[in-house]
């Protein structure tokens, strides 16, 4: 029998895989006392099914480091079955060609079904991911809001009439792409599921989606509502599994016409290159190292709370986290003092404690990565103002961490840590802070804190970022597009811009006798 140390090593390196006759649903009792049936199979043709090889992998609770359950692991042959089901659903009359209003109605029903069960859904998210229950509830509400919002676009996806003179009748129309492959991350499992599935479905496409191997539970759970919402078989298919197998198979499949991916920039580049071989349409929402700028005229108390939200929300596992703070020199010392006090007041611990703000990191691997960067920062000569160590002896917890006295060429300033670690730099002029803010390969988001709205708009115009928050941070809305510049990705999530990712334009020009 493996020792506990050996077991943890294998879990960290590959998540132990078994051949199993696992039931397609298993009972789970959540830490808050709620009980539910967790689907464990692949979701294909509106049914949960075992994988072809009957291979499974374990899902770990990041709070306790113990196994939650096993789920079936998809392989290449499972992806092929799912893609064929999606292709059949798209080619028939049941989805892409029906009245668009019916698609919107089905998506709205799906939102309502999730809403009726939202406390269980949020609890699954906390259990699987480690995030604080209040953060999980916020995620689920965003999911519901976005599904309802996207449903409203269904019968409003129009082309245009083009005046080309009296000899021709010319117009355009938007058409769906076909089977869309979607690969989602582990930091916001259900929210990313919604951001991918909703625009694909409302535009008439069909989906084959891979969940993150460390957090598959919430997506599998809500998928059971899909047939009850009126979505036909084959329209949405979920294949749990590992990126190098399932992700590769989805990206390379000849019947997949578009790939959407959220995750690291390195993996995004690989997917982009692989998809290019068959000229698939690609959208990528990738990494970030976002600047959060505080001017001397800002309301410092509010700015501190926005910085806290920007870096410690969701345990810092946020692609757009405000991980680089730039503070005007005249208020730097006071700001650092207030931020240190606020960070040390952040409650870290059990995600199901209603007062917890920062839950667990999602995996041992992520915990190790964060602590490695803490050591790198110390080695580079940065001052550790607070935190920088593991919290508790069980679970993947890290104390909120602040580094000062940093230089712009330090790795902790340049590289994405993806955890509750922030660096603070002082600046004197607007030009100086703009140069530092833009000195990054990324360009996902930025924050500006000032009471001078003219200055805020001028700085927002000059910062190279897909989203700029002014006197707020991590402030998402279902109608506001989200996506990055540069190495932070291609395309946009949410808003009307997301619809563009899942449609193609056909021009029709008819000669008039």
GROMACS .gro file of C-alpha atoms in nm:
model
  513
    1UNK     CA    1   0.000   0.000   0.000
    2UNK     CA    2   0.125   0.352  -0.081
    3UNK     CA    3   0.218   0.573   0.211
    4UNK     CA    4   0.039   0.907   0.252
    5UNK     CA    5   0.353   1.083   0.122
    6UNK     CA    6   0.371   0.859  -0.182
    7UNK     CA    7  -0.001   0.896  -0.250
    8UNK     CA    8   0.027   1.276  -0.238
    9UNK     CA    9   0.321   1.258  -0.481
   10UNK     CA   10   0.123   1.059  -0.735
   11UNK     CA   11  -0.182   1.283  -0.694
   12UNK     CA   12   0.032   1.587  -0.755
   13UNK     CA   13   0.201   1.449  -1.064
   14UNK     CA   14  -0.081   1.290  -1.260
   15UNK     CA   15  -0.394   1.225  -1.053
   16UNK     CA   16  -0.415   0.849  -1.009
   17UNK     CA   17  -0.601   0.672  -1.291
   18UNK     CA   18  -0.794   0.350  -1.247
   19UNK     CA   19  -0.988   0.104  -1.457
   20UNK     CA   20  -1.328   0.092  -1.296
   21UNK     CA   21  -1.697   0.010  -1.322
   22UNK     CA   22  -1.779   0.340  -1.155
   23UNK     CA   23  -2.151   0.422  -1.117
   24UNK     CA   24  -2.267   0.708  -1.338
   25UNK     CA   25  -2.378   0.898  -1.028
   26UNK     CA   26  -2.242   0.888  -0.673
   27UNK     CA   27  -2.391   1.037  -0.354
   28UNK     CA   28  -2.195   1.322  -0.195
   29UNK     CA   29  -2.254   1.503   0.131
   30UNK     CA   30  -2.121   1.858   0.122
   31UNK     CA   31  -1.945   2.021   0.421
   32UNK     CA   32  -2.249   2.246   0.478
   33UNK     CA   33  -2.475   1.941   0.516
   34UNK     CA   34  -2.635   1.949   0.170
   35UNK     CA   35  -2.652   1.617  -0.010
   36UNK     CA   36  -2.670   1.553  -0.383
   37UNK     CA   37  -2.599   1.300  -0.659
   38UNK     CA   38  -2.278   1.378  -0.851
   39UNK     CA   39  -2.270   1.267  -1.216
   40UNK     CA   40  -1.942   1.092  -1.296
   41UNK     CA   41  -1.981   0.994  -1.661
   42UNK     CA   42  -1.908   1.172  -1.985
   43UNK     CA   43  -2.210   1.369  -2.107
   44UNK     CA   44  -2.283   1.271  -2.466
   45UNK     CA   45  -2.615   1.288  -2.653
   46UNK     CA   46  -2.789   1.415  -2.338
   47UNK     CA   47  -2.686   1.108  -2.137
   48UNK     CA   48  -2.412   1.029  -1.889
   49UNK     CA   49  -2.205   0.740  -2.019
   50UNK     CA   50  -1.883   0.566  -1.914
   51UNK     CA   51  -1.569   0.628  -2.115
   52UNK     CA   52  -1.483   0.366  -2.374
   53UNK     CA   53  -1.191   0.234  -2.171
   54UNK     CA   54  -1.381   0.264  -1.840
   55UNK     CA   55  -1.081   0.453  -1.705
   56UNK     CA   56  -1.138   0.701  -1.420
   57UNK     CA   57  -0.939   0.961  -1.229
   58UNK     CA   58  -0.978   1.102  -0.881
   59UNK     CA   59  -1.091   1.452  -0.789
   60UNK     CA   60  -0.924   1.602  -0.482
   61UNK     CA   61  -1.073   1.840  -0.224
   62UNK     CA   62  -0.811   2.119  -0.198
   63UNK     CA   63  -0.929   2.208   0.152
   64UNK     CA   64  -0.867   1.863   0.302
   65UNK     CA   65  -0.633   1.706   0.040
   66UNK     CA   66  -0.870   1.407   0.039
   67UNK     CA   67  -1.050   1.239  -0.246
   68UNK     CA   68  -1.400   1.363  -0.329
   69UNK     CA   69  -1.485   1.101  -0.590
   70UNK     CA   70  -1.374   0.958  -0.922
   71UNK     CA   71  -1.505   1.058  -1.264
   72UNK     CA   72  -1.469   0.885  -1.598
   73UNK     CA   73  -1.168   0.988  -1.804
   74UNK     CA   74  -1.225   1.050  -2.173
   75UNK     CA   75  -0.976   0.951  -2.441
   76UNK     CA   76  -0.943   1.010  -2.814
   77UNK     CA   77  -1.219   0.763  -2.901
   78UNK     CA   78  -1.459   0.937  -2.661
   79UNK     CA   79  -1.385   1.272  -2.823
   80UNK     CA   80  -1.459   1.118  -3.161
   81UNK     CA   81  -1.796   0.989  -3.039
   82UNK     CA   82  -1.881   1.326  -2.889
   83UNK     CA   83  -1.778   1.519  -3.200
   84UNK     CA   84  -1.984   1.289  -3.423
   85UNK     CA   85  -2.286   1.342  -3.197
   86UNK     CA   86  -2.235   1.719  -3.212
   87UNK     CA   87  -2.189   1.710  -3.589
   88UNK     CA   88  -2.509   1.512  -3.635
   89UNK     CA   89  -2.701   1.754  -3.412
   90UNK     CA   90  -2.568   2.050  -3.609
   91UNK     CA   91  -2.635   1.901  -3.951
   92UNK     CA   92  -2.992   1.804  -3.874
   93UNK     CA   93  -3.297   2.023  -3.831
   94UNK     CA   94  -3.304   2.008  -3.453
   95UNK     CA   95  -3.078   2.298  -3.355
   96UNK     CA   96  -2.894   2.512  -3.609
   97UNK     CA   97  -3.202   2.558  -3.830
   98UNK     CA   98  -3.480   2.601  -3.577
   99UNK     CA   99  -3.642   2.933  -3.495
  100UNK     CA  100  -3.370   3.127  -3.307
  101UNK     CA  101  -3.626   3.225  -3.044
  102UNK     CA  102  -3.651   2.856  -2.947
  103UNK     CA  103  -3.277   2.842  -2.887
  104UNK     CA  104  -3.300   3.148  -2.666
  105UNK     CA  105  -3.591   2.998  -2.476
  106UNK     CA  106  -3.395   2.680  -2.407
  107UNK     CA  107  -3.095   2.876  -2.283
  108UNK     CA  108  -3.318   3.084  -2.055
  109UNK     CA  109  -3.476   2.766  -1.914
  110UNK     CA  110  -3.129   2.631  -1.844
  111UNK     CA  111  -3.052   2.945  -1.643
  112UNK     CA  112  -3.374   2.902  -1.446
  113UNK     CA  113  -3.296   2.538  -1.365
  114UNK     CA  114  -2.952   2.635  -1.234
  115UNK     CA  115  -3.109   2.920  -1.038
  116UNK     CA  116  -3.347   2.684  -0.858
  117UNK     CA  117  -3.050   2.475  -0.744
  118UNK     CA  118  -2.794   2.751  -0.704
  119UNK     CA  119  -2.692   2.681  -0.343
  120UNK     CA  120  -2.601   2.322  -0.428
  121UNK     CA  121  -2.420   2.438  -0.742
  122UNK     CA  122  -2.220   2.699  -0.548
  123UNK     CA  123  -2.135   2.443  -0.281
  124UNK     CA  124  -2.005   2.199  -0.543
  125UNK     CA  125  -1.786   2.477  -0.681
  126UNK     CA  126  -1.641   2.549  -0.337
  127UNK     CA  127  -1.584   2.181  -0.265
  128UNK     CA  128  -1.409   2.112  -0.594
  129UNK     CA  129  -1.216   2.436  -0.643
  130UNK     CA  130  -1.149   2.547  -0.285
  131UNK     CA  131  -1.289   2.898  -0.330
  132UNK     CA  132  -1.482   3.073  -0.054
  133UNK     CA  133  -1.854   2.994  -0.062
  134UNK     CA  134  -1.946   3.361  -0.103
  135UNK     CA  135  -1.720   3.384  -0.408
  136UNK     CA  136  -1.879   3.068  -0.546
  137UNK     CA  137  -2.227   3.215  -0.499
  138UNK     CA  138  -2.115   3.522  -0.689
  139UNK     CA  139  -1.985   3.301  -0.971
  140UNK     CA  140  -2.312   3.111  -0.996
  141UNK     CA  141  -2.513   3.434  -1.008
  142UNK     CA  142  -2.289   3.556  -1.292
  143UNK     CA  143  -2.353   3.224  -1.470
  144UNK     CA  144  -2.730   3.269  -1.437
  145UNK     CA  145  -2.716   3.632  -1.546
  146UNK     CA  146  -2.503   3.556  -1.848
  147UNK     CA  147  -2.714   3.264  -1.968
  148UNK     CA  148  -3.024   3.482  -1.946
  149UNK     CA  149  -2.851   3.771  -2.119
  150UNK     CA  150  -2.716   3.551  -2.400
  151UNK     CA  151  -3.062   3.401  -2.449
  152UNK     CA  152  -3.184   3.747  -2.545
  153UNK     CA  153  -2.943   3.763  -2.839
  154UNK     CA  154  -3.092   3.456  -3.009
  155UNK     CA  155  -3.334   3.631  -3.244
  156UNK     CA  156  -3.127   3.947  -3.282
  157UNK     CA  157  -2.830   3.806  -3.474
  158UNK     CA  158  -2.888   3.991  -3.797
  159UNK     CA  159  -2.704   4.066  -4.118
  160UNK     CA  160  -2.741   4.387  -4.312
  161UNK     CA  161  -2.883   4.510  -4.638
  162UNK     CA  162  -2.616   4.668  -4.859
  163UNK     CA  163  -2.702   4.938  -5.109
  164UNK     CA  164  -2.503   4.847  -5.423
  165UNK     CA  165  -2.725   5.019  -5.676
  166UNK     CA  166  -3.030   4.918  -5.877
  167UNK     CA  167  -2.869   4.631  -6.068
  168UNK     CA  168  -2.819   4.398  -5.767
  169UNK     CA  169  -2.979   4.301  -5.438
  170UNK     CA  170  -2.699   4.252  -5.182
  171UNK     CA  171  -2.715   4.148  -4.818
  172UNK     CA  172  -2.523   3.963  -4.550
  173UNK     CA  173  -2.632   3.705  -4.294
  174UNK     CA  174  -2.460   3.552  -3.994
  175UNK     CA  175  -2.440   3.175  -3.980
  176UNK     CA  176  -2.312   2.934  -3.714
  177UNK     CA  177  -1.976   2.763  -3.759
  178UNK     CA  178  -2.061   2.404  -3.670
  179UNK     CA  179  -1.903   2.191  -3.398
  180UNK     CA  180  -1.715   2.408  -3.148
  181UNK     CA  181  -1.443   2.259  -2.929
  182UNK     CA  182  -1.412   2.427  -2.591
  183UNK     CA  183  -1.146   2.384  -2.323
  184UNK     CA  184  -1.203   2.549  -1.985
  185UNK     CA  185  -0.977   2.613  -1.681
  186UNK     CA  186  -0.995   2.519  -1.316
  187UNK     CA  187  -1.011   2.863  -1.151
  188UNK     CA  188  -1.371   2.947  -1.251
  189UNK     CA  189  -1.505   2.609  -1.366
  190UNK     CA  190  -1.874   2.688  -1.402
  191UNK     CA  191  -1.839   3.051  -1.508
  192UNK     CA  192  -1.604   2.952  -1.791
  193UNK     CA  193  -1.847   2.675  -1.886
  194UNK     CA  194  -2.120   2.938  -1.924
  195UNK     CA  195  -1.898   3.187  -2.108
  196UNK     CA  196  -1.818   2.916  -2.363
  197UNK     CA  197  -2.147   2.728  -2.397
  198UNK     CA  198  -2.391   3.021  -2.405
  199UNK     CA  199  -2.267   3.210  -2.714
  200UNK     CA  200  -2.208   2.885  -2.902
  201UNK     CA  201  -2.561   2.759  -2.841
  202UNK     CA  202  -2.746   3.084  -2.897
  203UNK     CA  203  -2.588   3.118  -3.241
  204UNK     CA  204  -2.685   2.765  -3.344
  205UNK     CA  205  -2.356   2.582  -3.297
  206UNK     CA  206  -2.299   2.256  -3.113
  207UNK     CA  207  -2.035   2.192  -2.849
  208UNK     CA  208  -1.777   1.941  -2.731
  209UNK     CA  209  -1.626   2.074  -2.409
  210UNK     CA  210  -1.337   1.953  -2.195
  211UNK     CA  211  -1.350   2.035  -1.824
  212UNK     CA  212  -1.032   2.096  -1.626
  213UNK     CA  213  -0.914   1.767  -1.481
  214UNK     CA  214  -0.889   1.909  -1.129
  215UNK     CA  215  -1.239   2.065  -1.127
  216UNK     CA  216  -1.489   1.870  -1.340
  217UNK     CA  217  -1.776   1.839  -1.093
  218UNK     CA  218  -1.987   2.154  -1.136
  219UNK     CA  219  -1.994   2.137  -1.517
  220UNK     CA  220  -2.102   1.774  -1.503
  221UNK     CA  221  -2.368   1.855  -1.245
  222UNK     CA  222  -2.535   2.139  -1.437
  223UNK     CA  223  -2.516   1.943  -1.763
  224UNK     CA  224  -2.792   1.717  -1.633
  225UNK     CA  225  -3.027   2.017  -1.672
  226UNK     CA  226  -2.958   2.049  -2.046
  227UNK     CA  227  -3.220   1.801  -2.173
  228UNK     CA  228  -3.478   1.939  -1.927
  229UNK     CA  229  -3.419   2.285  -2.073
  230UNK     CA  230  -3.519   2.160  -2.416
  231UNK     CA  231  -3.175   2.133  -2.572
  232UNK     CA  232  -3.170   1.834  -2.814
  233UNK     CA  233  -2.927   1.540  -2.786
  234UNK     CA  234  -2.578   1.604  -2.921
  235UNK     CA  235  -2.591   1.982  -2.891
  236UNK     CA  236  -2.380   1.992  -2.572
  237UNK     CA  237  -2.126   1.718  -2.496
  238UNK     CA  238  -1.886   1.713  -2.199
  239UNK     CA  239  -1.571   1.500  -2.204
  240UNK     CA  240  -1.371   1.508  -1.881
  241UNK     CA  241  -1.007   1.426  -1.918
  242UNK     CA  242  -0.652   1.548  -1.951
  243UNK     CA  243  -0.527   1.822  -2.178
  244UNK     CA  244  -0.261   1.623  -2.358
  245UNK     CA  245  -0.520   1.364  -2.459
  246UNK     CA  246  -0.870   1.515  -2.471
  247UNK     CA  247  -0.761   1.873  -2.537
  248UNK     CA  248  -0.532   1.765  -2.820
  249UNK     CA  249  -0.801   1.541  -2.970
  250UNK     CA  250  -1.058   1.823  -2.969
  251UNK     CA  251  -0.818   2.077  -3.118
  252UNK     CA  252  -0.701   1.843  -3.397
  253UNK     CA  253  -1.037   1.688  -3.487
  254UNK     CA  254  -1.125   1.760  -3.852
  255UNK     CA  255  -1.497   1.807  -3.775
  256UNK     CA  256  -1.432   2.074  -3.511
  257UNK     CA  257  -1.463   2.412  -3.683
  258UNK     CA  258  -1.372   2.640  -3.395
  259UNK     CA  259  -1.170   2.610  -3.072
  260UNK     CA  260  -1.219   2.827  -2.764
  261UNK     CA  261  -0.963   2.800  -2.485
  262UNK     CA  262  -0.911   2.969  -2.149
  263UNK     CA  263  -0.586   2.899  -1.970
  264UNK     CA  264  -0.214   2.968  -1.977
  265UNK     CA  265  -0.047   3.163  -2.254
  266UNK     CA  266   0.196   2.877  -2.326
  267UNK     CA  267  -0.088   2.628  -2.379
  268UNK     CA  268  -0.284   2.887  -2.578
  269UNK     CA  269   0.005   2.927  -2.820
  270UNK     CA  270   0.022   2.551  -2.867
  271UNK     CA  271  -0.351   2.529  -2.936
  272UNK     CA  272  -0.330   2.820  -3.180
  273UNK     CA  273  -0.053   2.648  -3.374
  274UNK     CA  274  -0.233   2.315  -3.378
  275UNK     CA  275  -0.565   2.468  -3.488
  276UNK     CA  276  -0.390   2.659  -3.765
  277UNK     CA  277  -0.313   2.332  -3.944
  278UNK     CA  278  -0.682   2.300  -4.035
  279UNK     CA  279  -0.758   2.677  -4.033
  280UNK     CA  280  -1.000   2.653  -3.741
  281UNK     CA  281  -1.140   2.972  -3.595
  282UNK     CA  282  -0.979   3.027  -3.253
  283UNK     CA  283  -1.050   3.240  -2.948
  284UNK     CA  284  -0.807   3.246  -2.659
  285UNK     CA  285  -0.844   3.399  -2.313
  286UNK     CA  286  -0.498   3.367  -2.164
  287UNK     CA  287  -0.273   3.489  -1.885
  288UNK     CA  288  -0.220   3.829  -1.734
  289UNK     CA  289  -0.001   4.040  -1.510
  290UNK     CA  290  -0.234   4.332  -1.466
  291UNK     CA  291  -0.131   4.674  -1.328
  292UNK     CA  292  -0.340   4.843  -1.059
  293UNK     CA  293  -0.255   5.215  -1.044
  294UNK     CA  294  -0.323   5.433  -0.739
  295UNK     CA  295  -0.293   5.810  -0.770
  296UNK     CA  296  -0.237   6.038  -0.473
  297UNK     CA  297  -0.583   6.192  -0.507
  298UNK     CA  298  -0.759   5.855  -0.478
  299UNK     CA  299  -0.981   5.765  -0.185
  300UNK     CA  300  -0.712   5.547  -0.026
  301UNK     CA  301  -0.951   5.344   0.189
  302UNK     CA  302  -1.156   5.246  -0.115
  303UNK     CA  303  -0.843   5.194  -0.323
  304UNK     CA  304  -0.702   4.954  -0.065
  305UNK     CA  305  -1.022   4.749  -0.071
  306UNK     CA  306  -1.016   4.741  -0.451
  307UNK     CA  307  -0.655   4.624  -0.445
  308UNK     CA  308  -0.752   4.352  -0.197
  309UNK     CA  309  -1.037   4.246  -0.426
  310UNK     CA  310  -0.804   4.258  -0.724
  311UNK     CA  311  -0.546   4.018  -0.583
  312UNK     CA  312  -0.697   3.806  -0.302
  313UNK     CA  313  -1.040   3.739  -0.452
  314UNK     CA  314  -1.066   3.374  -0.563
  315UNK     CA  315  -0.735   3.310  -0.382
  316UNK     CA  316  -0.554   3.513  -0.645
  317UNK     CA  317  -0.630   3.247  -0.907
  318UNK     CA  318  -0.765   3.504  -1.152
  319UNK     CA  319  -0.618   3.564  -1.496
  320UNK     CA  320  -0.685   3.939  -1.468
  321UNK     CA  321  -0.569   3.970  -1.104
  322UNK     CA  322  -0.423   4.311  -1.023
  323UNK     CA  323  -0.090   4.160  -0.926
  324UNK     CA  324   0.124   4.471  -0.995
  325UNK     CA  325   0.032   4.773  -0.781
  326UNK     CA  326   0.177   5.114  -0.875
  327UNK     CA  327   0.131   5.385  -0.611
  328UNK     CA  328   0.210   5.755  -0.645
  329UNK     CA  329   0.518   5.842  -0.442
  330UNK     CA  330   0.358   6.097  -0.207
  331UNK     CA  331   0.112   5.843  -0.063
  332UNK     CA  332   0.322   5.529  -0.105
  333UNK     CA  333   0.421   5.478   0.260
  334UNK     CA  334   0.070   5.540   0.390
  335UNK     CA  335  -0.081   5.315   0.126
  336UNK     CA  336   0.160   5.029   0.198
  337UNK     CA  337   0.080   5.056   0.569
  338UNK     CA  338  -0.295   5.040   0.506
  339UNK     CA  339  -0.267   4.760   0.249
  340UNK     CA  340  -0.050   4.552   0.484
  341UNK     CA  341  -0.306   4.588   0.762
  342UNK     CA  342  -0.591   4.498   0.528
  343UNK     CA  343  -0.407   4.195   0.387
  344UNK     CA  344  -0.333   4.064   0.734
  345UNK     CA  345  -0.703   4.102   0.813
  346UNK     CA  346  -0.811   3.886   0.519
  347UNK     CA  347  -0.959   3.566   0.659
  348UNK     CA  348  -0.802   3.258   0.505
  349UNK     CA  349  -0.941   2.912   0.567
  350UNK     CA  350  -1.238   2.682   0.534
  351UNK     CA  351  -1.428   2.784   0.217
  352UNK     CA  352  -1.760   2.691   0.380
  353UNK     CA  353  -1.711   2.936   0.666
  354UNK     CA  354  -1.929   3.233   0.572
  355UNK     CA  355  -1.665   3.477   0.698
  356UNK     CA  356  -1.382   3.332   0.485
  357UNK     CA  357  -1.258   3.562   0.209
  358UNK     CA  358  -0.969   3.358   0.070
  359UNK     CA  359  -1.011   2.984   0.039
  360UNK     CA  360  -0.765   2.719  -0.070
  361UNK     CA  361  -0.550   2.715  -0.381
  362UNK     CA  362  -0.694   2.460  -0.619
  363UNK     CA  363  -0.408   2.209  -0.620
  364UNK     CA  364  -0.082   2.107  -0.459
  365UNK     CA  365   0.090   2.200  -0.783
  366UNK     CA  366  -0.042   2.556  -0.765
  367UNK     CA  367   0.049   2.586  -0.398
  368UNK     CA  368   0.404   2.476  -0.476
  369UNK     CA  369   0.428   2.723  -0.765
  370UNK     CA  370   0.320   3.016  -0.548
  371UNK     CA  371   0.566   2.931  -0.270
  372UNK     CA  372   0.840   2.889  -0.531
  373UNK     CA  373   0.778   3.245  -0.651
  374UNK     CA  374   0.791   3.372  -0.294
  375UNK     CA  375   1.142   3.229  -0.267
  376UNK     CA  376   1.230   3.375  -0.607
  377UNK     CA  377   1.116   3.719  -0.489
  378UNK     CA  378   1.325   3.697  -0.175
  379UNK     CA  379   1.624   3.583  -0.379
  380UNK     CA  380   1.582   3.876  -0.617
  381UNK     CA  381   1.606   4.121  -0.328
  382UNK     CA  382   1.241   4.224  -0.293
  383UNK     CA  383   1.115   4.303   0.058
  384UNK     CA  384   0.852   4.063   0.190
  385UNK     CA  385   0.607   4.300   0.360
  386UNK     CA  386   0.365   4.031   0.477
  387UNK     CA  387   0.262   3.672   0.411
  388UNK     CA  388   0.474   3.450   0.192
  389UNK     CA  389   0.407   3.125   0.372
  390UNK     CA  390   0.167   2.837   0.384
  391UNK     CA  391  -0.133   2.877   0.611
  392UNK     CA  392  -0.213   2.577   0.832
  393UNK     CA  393  -0.085   2.222   0.799
  394UNK     CA  394  -0.368   2.075   0.593
  395UNK     CA  395  -0.513   2.201   0.269
  396UNK     CA  396  -0.357   2.419  -0.001
  397UNK     CA  397  -0.368   2.755   0.177
  398UNK     CA  398  -0.131   3.053   0.139
  399UNK     CA  399  -0.123   3.371   0.345
  400UNK     CA  400  -0.197   3.691   0.151
  401UNK     CA  401   0.144   3.812   0.033
  402UNK     CA  402   0.287   4.157  -0.045
  403UNK     CA  403   0.630   4.238  -0.187
  404UNK     CA  404   0.779   4.589  -0.183
  405UNK     CA  405   1.108   4.737  -0.306
  406UNK     CA  406   1.069   4.558  -0.636
  407UNK     CA  407   1.242   4.634  -0.964
  408UNK     CA  408   1.061   4.603  -1.295
  409UNK     CA  409   1.294   4.331  -1.424
  410UNK     CA  410   1.224   4.095  -1.133
  411UNK     CA  411   1.052   3.768  -1.216
  412UNK     CA  412   0.782   3.829  -0.955
  413UNK     CA  413   0.694   4.147  -1.147
  414UNK     CA  414   0.717   3.999  -1.497
  415UNK     CA  415   0.577   3.647  -1.462
  416UNK     CA  416   0.223   3.535  -1.381
  417UNK     CA  417   0.217   3.375  -1.037
  418UNK     CA  418  -0.157   3.305  -1.029
  419UNK     CA  419  -0.192   3.329  -0.656
  420UNK     CA  420  -0.240   3.578  -0.369
  421UNK     CA  421   0.088   3.762  -0.430
  422UNK     CA  422   0.117   4.132  -0.518
  423UNK     CA  423   0.414   4.358  -0.585
  424UNK     CA  424   0.409   4.733  -0.506
  425UNK     CA  425   0.609   4.998  -0.693
  426UNK     CA  426   0.611   5.375  -0.643
  427UNK     CA  427   0.589   5.625  -0.929
  428UNK     CA  428   0.623   6.001  -0.976
  429UNK     CA  429   0.462   6.091  -1.307
  430UNK     CA  430   0.183   5.969  -1.534
  431UNK     CA  431   0.428   5.897  -1.814
  432UNK     CA  432   0.644   5.688  -1.580
  433UNK     CA  433   0.355   5.474  -1.456
  434UNK     CA  434   0.217   5.424  -1.807
  435UNK     CA  435   0.558   5.299  -1.921
  436UNK     CA  436   0.577   5.055  -1.629
  437UNK     CA  437   0.217   4.941  -1.667
  438UNK     CA  438   0.267   4.863  -2.035
  439UNK     CA  439   0.606   4.696  -1.988
  440UNK     CA  440   0.458   4.347  -2.001
  441UNK     CA  441   0.396   4.077  -2.258
  442UNK     CA  442   0.039   4.062  -2.128
  443UNK     CA  443  -0.254   4.300  -2.165
  444UNK     CA  444  -0.562   4.152  -2.003
  445UNK     CA  445  -0.676   4.414  -1.752
  446UNK     CA  446  -0.577   4.723  -1.555
  447UNK     CA  447  -0.707   4.926  -1.263
  448UNK     CA  448  -0.699   5.303  -1.212
  449UNK     CA  449  -0.782   5.469  -0.879
  450UNK     CA  450  -0.829   5.845  -0.876
  451UNK     CA  451  -1.092   6.112  -0.809
  452UNK     CA  452  -0.985   6.297  -1.125
  453UNK     CA  453  -1.206   6.148  -1.397
  454UNK     CA  454  -1.022   6.338  -1.673
  455UNK     CA  455  -0.694   6.183  -1.565
  456UNK     CA  456  -0.861   5.842  -1.535
  457UNK     CA  457  -0.989   5.851  -1.894
  458UNK     CA  458  -0.653   5.972  -2.029
  459UNK     CA  459  -0.468   5.691  -1.850
  460UNK     CA  460  -0.729   5.433  -1.956
  461UNK     CA  461  -0.673   5.536  -2.317
  462UNK     CA  462  -0.298   5.481  -2.289
  463UNK     CA  463  -0.292   5.153  -2.096
  464UNK     CA  464  -0.262   4.848  -2.319
  465UNK     CA  465  -0.532   4.625  -2.172
  466UNK     CA  466  -0.856   4.467  -2.288
  467UNK     CA  467  -1.044   4.578  -1.975
  468UNK     CA  468  -0.976   4.887  -1.764
  469UNK     CA  469  -1.154   4.928  -1.430
  470UNK     CA  470  -1.175   5.276  -1.278
  471UNK     CA  471  -1.225   5.296  -0.899
  472UNK     CA  472  -1.326   4.930  -0.895
  473UNK     CA  473  -1.172   4.594  -0.985
  474UNK     CA  474  -1.277   4.245  -1.092
  475UNK     CA  475  -1.611   4.407  -1.163
  476UNK     CA  476  -1.771   4.191  -1.433
  477UNK     CA  477  -2.103   4.243  -1.608
  478UNK     CA  478  -2.267   4.003  -1.850
  479UNK     CA  479  -2.306   4.272  -2.118
  480UNK     CA  480  -1.947   4.401  -2.098
  481UNK     CA  481  -1.694   4.216  -2.317
  482UNK     CA  482  -1.385   4.064  -2.159
  483UNK     CA  483  -1.060   3.965  -2.327
  484UNK     CA  484  -0.699   4.063  -2.372
  485UNK     CA  485  -0.436   4.238  -2.580
  486UNK     CA  486  -0.100   4.091  -2.678
  487UNK     CA  487  -0.014   3.760  -2.507
  488UNK     CA  488  -0.340   3.772  -2.311
  489UNK     CA  489  -0.538   3.635  -2.601
  490UNK     CA  490  -0.765   3.672  -2.901
  491UNK     CA  491  -1.139   3.741  -2.914
  492UNK     CA  492  -1.382   3.838  -2.641
  493UNK     CA  493  -1.611   3.672  -2.390
  494UNK     CA  494  -1.958   3.814  -2.308
  495UNK     CA  495  -2.140   4.103  -2.471
  496UNK     CA  496  -2.226   4.121  -2.839
  497UNK     CA  497  -1.858   4.067  -2.915
  498UNK     CA  498  -1.883   3.704  -2.801
  499UNK     CA  499  -2.144   3.641  -3.071
  500UNK     CA  500  -1.888   3.738  -3.336
  501UNK     CA  501  -1.665   3.453  -3.217
  502UNK     CA  502  -1.929   3.192  -3.303
  503UNK     CA  503  -2.065   3.317  -3.635
  504UNK     CA  504  -1.937   3.367  -3.986
  505UNK     CA  505  -2.060   3.620  -4.240
  506UNK     CA  506  -2.214   3.511  -4.569
  507UNK     CA  507  -2.260   3.774  -4.840
  508UNK     CA  508  -2.540   3.724  -5.095
  509UNK     CA  509  -2.550   3.928  -5.416
  510UNK     CA  510  -2.830   3.874  -5.666
  511UNK     CA  511  -2.850   4.031  -6.009
  512UNK     CA  512  -3.180   4.203  -6.081
  513UNK     CA  513  -3.321   4.177  -6.434
   0.00000   0.00000   0.00000
